[in-house]
N, CA, C and O of each residue as an XYZ file, in Angstrom:
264
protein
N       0.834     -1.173      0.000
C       0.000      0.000      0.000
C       0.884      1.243      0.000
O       1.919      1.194      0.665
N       0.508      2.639     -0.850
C       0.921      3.484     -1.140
C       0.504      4.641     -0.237
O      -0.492      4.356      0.429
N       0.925      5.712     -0.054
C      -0.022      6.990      0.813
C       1.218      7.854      0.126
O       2.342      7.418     -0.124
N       0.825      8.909     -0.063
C       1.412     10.375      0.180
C       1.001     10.550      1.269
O      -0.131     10.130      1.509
N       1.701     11.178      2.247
C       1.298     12.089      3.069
C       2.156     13.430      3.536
O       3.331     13.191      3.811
N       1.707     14.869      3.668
C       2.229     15.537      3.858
C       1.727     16.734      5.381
O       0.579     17.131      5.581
N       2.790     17.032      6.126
C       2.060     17.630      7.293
C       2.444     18.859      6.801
O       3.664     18.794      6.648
N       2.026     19.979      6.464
C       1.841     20.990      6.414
C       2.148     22.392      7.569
O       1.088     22.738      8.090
N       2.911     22.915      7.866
C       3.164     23.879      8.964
C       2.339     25.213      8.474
O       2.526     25.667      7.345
N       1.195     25.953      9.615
C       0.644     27.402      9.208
C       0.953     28.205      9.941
O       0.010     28.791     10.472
N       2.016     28.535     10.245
C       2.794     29.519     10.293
C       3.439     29.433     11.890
O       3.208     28.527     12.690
N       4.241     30.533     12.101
C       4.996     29.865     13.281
C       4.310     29.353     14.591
O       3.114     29.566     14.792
N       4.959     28.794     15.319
C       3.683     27.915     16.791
C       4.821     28.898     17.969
O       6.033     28.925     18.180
N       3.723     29.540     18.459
C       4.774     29.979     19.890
C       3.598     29.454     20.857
O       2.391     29.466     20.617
N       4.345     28.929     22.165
C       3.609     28.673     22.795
C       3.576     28.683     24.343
O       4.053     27.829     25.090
N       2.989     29.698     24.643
C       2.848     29.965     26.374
C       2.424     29.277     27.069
O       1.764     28.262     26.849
N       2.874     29.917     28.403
C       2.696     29.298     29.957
C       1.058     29.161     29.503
O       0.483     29.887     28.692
N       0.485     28.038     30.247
C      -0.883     27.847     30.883
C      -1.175     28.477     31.961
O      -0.429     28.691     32.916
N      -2.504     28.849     31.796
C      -2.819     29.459     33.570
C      -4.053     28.849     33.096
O      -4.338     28.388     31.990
N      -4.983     28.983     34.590
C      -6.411     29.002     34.413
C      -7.362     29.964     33.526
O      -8.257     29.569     32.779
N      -6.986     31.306     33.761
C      -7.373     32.698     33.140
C      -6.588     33.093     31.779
O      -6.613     34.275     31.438
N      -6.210     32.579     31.350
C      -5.147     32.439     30.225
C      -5.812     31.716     29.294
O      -6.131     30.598     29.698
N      -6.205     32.037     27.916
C      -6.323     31.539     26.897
C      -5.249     30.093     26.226
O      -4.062     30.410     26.299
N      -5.404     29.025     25.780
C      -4.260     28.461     25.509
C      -4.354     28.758     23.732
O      -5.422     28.644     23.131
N      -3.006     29.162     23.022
C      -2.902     29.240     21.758
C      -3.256     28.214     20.872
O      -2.897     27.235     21.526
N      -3.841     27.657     19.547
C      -4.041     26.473     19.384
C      -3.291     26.352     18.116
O      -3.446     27.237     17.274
N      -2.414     25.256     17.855
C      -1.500     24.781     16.991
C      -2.379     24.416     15.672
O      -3.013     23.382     15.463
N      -2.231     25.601     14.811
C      -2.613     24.709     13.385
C      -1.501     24.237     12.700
O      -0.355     24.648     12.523
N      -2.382     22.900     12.235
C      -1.094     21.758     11.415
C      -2.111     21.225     10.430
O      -2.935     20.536     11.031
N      -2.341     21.293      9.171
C      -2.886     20.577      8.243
C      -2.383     19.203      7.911
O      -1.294     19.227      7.339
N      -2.848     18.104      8.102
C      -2.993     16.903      7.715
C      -3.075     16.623      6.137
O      -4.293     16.529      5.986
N      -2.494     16.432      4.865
C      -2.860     15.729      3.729
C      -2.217     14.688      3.671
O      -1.048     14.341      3.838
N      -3.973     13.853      3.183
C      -3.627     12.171      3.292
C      -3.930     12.421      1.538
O      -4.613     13.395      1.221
N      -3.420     11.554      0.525
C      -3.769     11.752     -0.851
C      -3.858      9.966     -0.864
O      -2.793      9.387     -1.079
N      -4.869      9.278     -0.681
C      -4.408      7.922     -1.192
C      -4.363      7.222     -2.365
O      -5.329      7.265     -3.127
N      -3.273      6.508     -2.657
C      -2.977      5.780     -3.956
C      -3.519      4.658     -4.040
O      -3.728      4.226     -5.174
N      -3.896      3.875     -2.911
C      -4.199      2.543     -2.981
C      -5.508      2.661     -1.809
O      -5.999      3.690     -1.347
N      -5.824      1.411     -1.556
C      -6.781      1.066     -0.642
C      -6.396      0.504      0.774
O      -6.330     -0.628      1.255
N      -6.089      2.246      1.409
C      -5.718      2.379      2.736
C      -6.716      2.888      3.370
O      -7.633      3.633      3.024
N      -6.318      2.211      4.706
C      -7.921      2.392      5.906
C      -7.505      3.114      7.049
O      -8.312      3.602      7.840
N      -5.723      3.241      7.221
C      -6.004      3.635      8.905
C      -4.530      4.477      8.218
O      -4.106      4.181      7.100
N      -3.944      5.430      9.002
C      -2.590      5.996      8.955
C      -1.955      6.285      9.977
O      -2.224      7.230     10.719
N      -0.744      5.234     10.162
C       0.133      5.776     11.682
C       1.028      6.422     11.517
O       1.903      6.169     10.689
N       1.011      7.510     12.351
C       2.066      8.830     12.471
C       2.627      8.453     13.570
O       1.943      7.800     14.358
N       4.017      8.771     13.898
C       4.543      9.067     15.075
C       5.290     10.483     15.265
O       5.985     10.871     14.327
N       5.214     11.066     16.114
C       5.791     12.595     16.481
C       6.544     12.842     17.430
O       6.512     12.172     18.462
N       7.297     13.774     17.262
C       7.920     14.913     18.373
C       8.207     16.092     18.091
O       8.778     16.594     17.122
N       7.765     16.508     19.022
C       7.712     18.079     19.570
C       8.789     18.464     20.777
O       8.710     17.963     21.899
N       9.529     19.162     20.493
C      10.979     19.751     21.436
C      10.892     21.280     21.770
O      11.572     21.891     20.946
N      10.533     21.795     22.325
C      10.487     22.912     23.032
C      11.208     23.091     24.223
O      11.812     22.228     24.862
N      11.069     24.527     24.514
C      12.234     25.294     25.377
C      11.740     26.291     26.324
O      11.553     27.484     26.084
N      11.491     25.488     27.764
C      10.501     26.909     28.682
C      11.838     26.936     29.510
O      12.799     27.009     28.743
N      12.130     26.908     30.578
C      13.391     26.864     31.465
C      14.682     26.084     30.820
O      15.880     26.346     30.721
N      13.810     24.961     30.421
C      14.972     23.903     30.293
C      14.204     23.427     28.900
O      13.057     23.754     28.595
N      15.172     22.502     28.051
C      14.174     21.584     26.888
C      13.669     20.275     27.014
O      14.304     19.303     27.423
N      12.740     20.292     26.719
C      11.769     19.263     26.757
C      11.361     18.908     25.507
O      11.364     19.704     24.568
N      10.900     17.414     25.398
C      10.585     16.669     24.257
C       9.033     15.782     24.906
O       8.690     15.302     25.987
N       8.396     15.936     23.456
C       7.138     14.830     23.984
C       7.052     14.323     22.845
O       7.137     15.043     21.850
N       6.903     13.241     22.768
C       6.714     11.975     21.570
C       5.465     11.463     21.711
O       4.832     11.870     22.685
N       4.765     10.399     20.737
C       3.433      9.919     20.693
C       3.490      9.523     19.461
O       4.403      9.854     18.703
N       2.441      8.714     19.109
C       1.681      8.118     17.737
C       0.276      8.517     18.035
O      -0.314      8.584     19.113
N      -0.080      8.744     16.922
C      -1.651      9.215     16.407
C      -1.888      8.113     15.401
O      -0.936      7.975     14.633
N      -3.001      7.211     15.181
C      -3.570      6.210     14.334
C      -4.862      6.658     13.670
O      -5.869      5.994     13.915
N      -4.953      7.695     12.869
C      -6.392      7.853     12.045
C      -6.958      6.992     11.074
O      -6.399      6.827      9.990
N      -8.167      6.353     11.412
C      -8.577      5.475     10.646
C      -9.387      6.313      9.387
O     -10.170      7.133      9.865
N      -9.380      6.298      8.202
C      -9.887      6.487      6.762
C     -11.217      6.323      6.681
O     -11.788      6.439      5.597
């Protein structure tokens, strides 16, 4: 099975402290799935590395089913 897939960045992500009273910013990221064949589900895996005091990394998989 075939997929294009492309993640798309919309424009830069800054991203602040949380508070309660604080709005949180929300990350747009466009998803294009283009399929070539007869695909049902798509696993991504990620990381994200950012820098508040110190750097930090968070990893994960996302599984969208088609």
């Amino acid at each position: 099975m075939k997929a294009s897939v492309r993640l798309e960045d919309k424009g830069s992500l800054e991203l602040s402290g949380v508070t309660p009273k604080a709005p949180v910013p929300t990350a747009y990221l466009m998803l294009c799935v283009l399929p070539l064949d007869d695909i049902h589900e798509v696993d991504l895996d990620f990381s994200l590395t950012y820098t508040q005091q110190f750097e930090r990394s968070i990893t994960g998989n996302i599984v969208l089913p088609l």
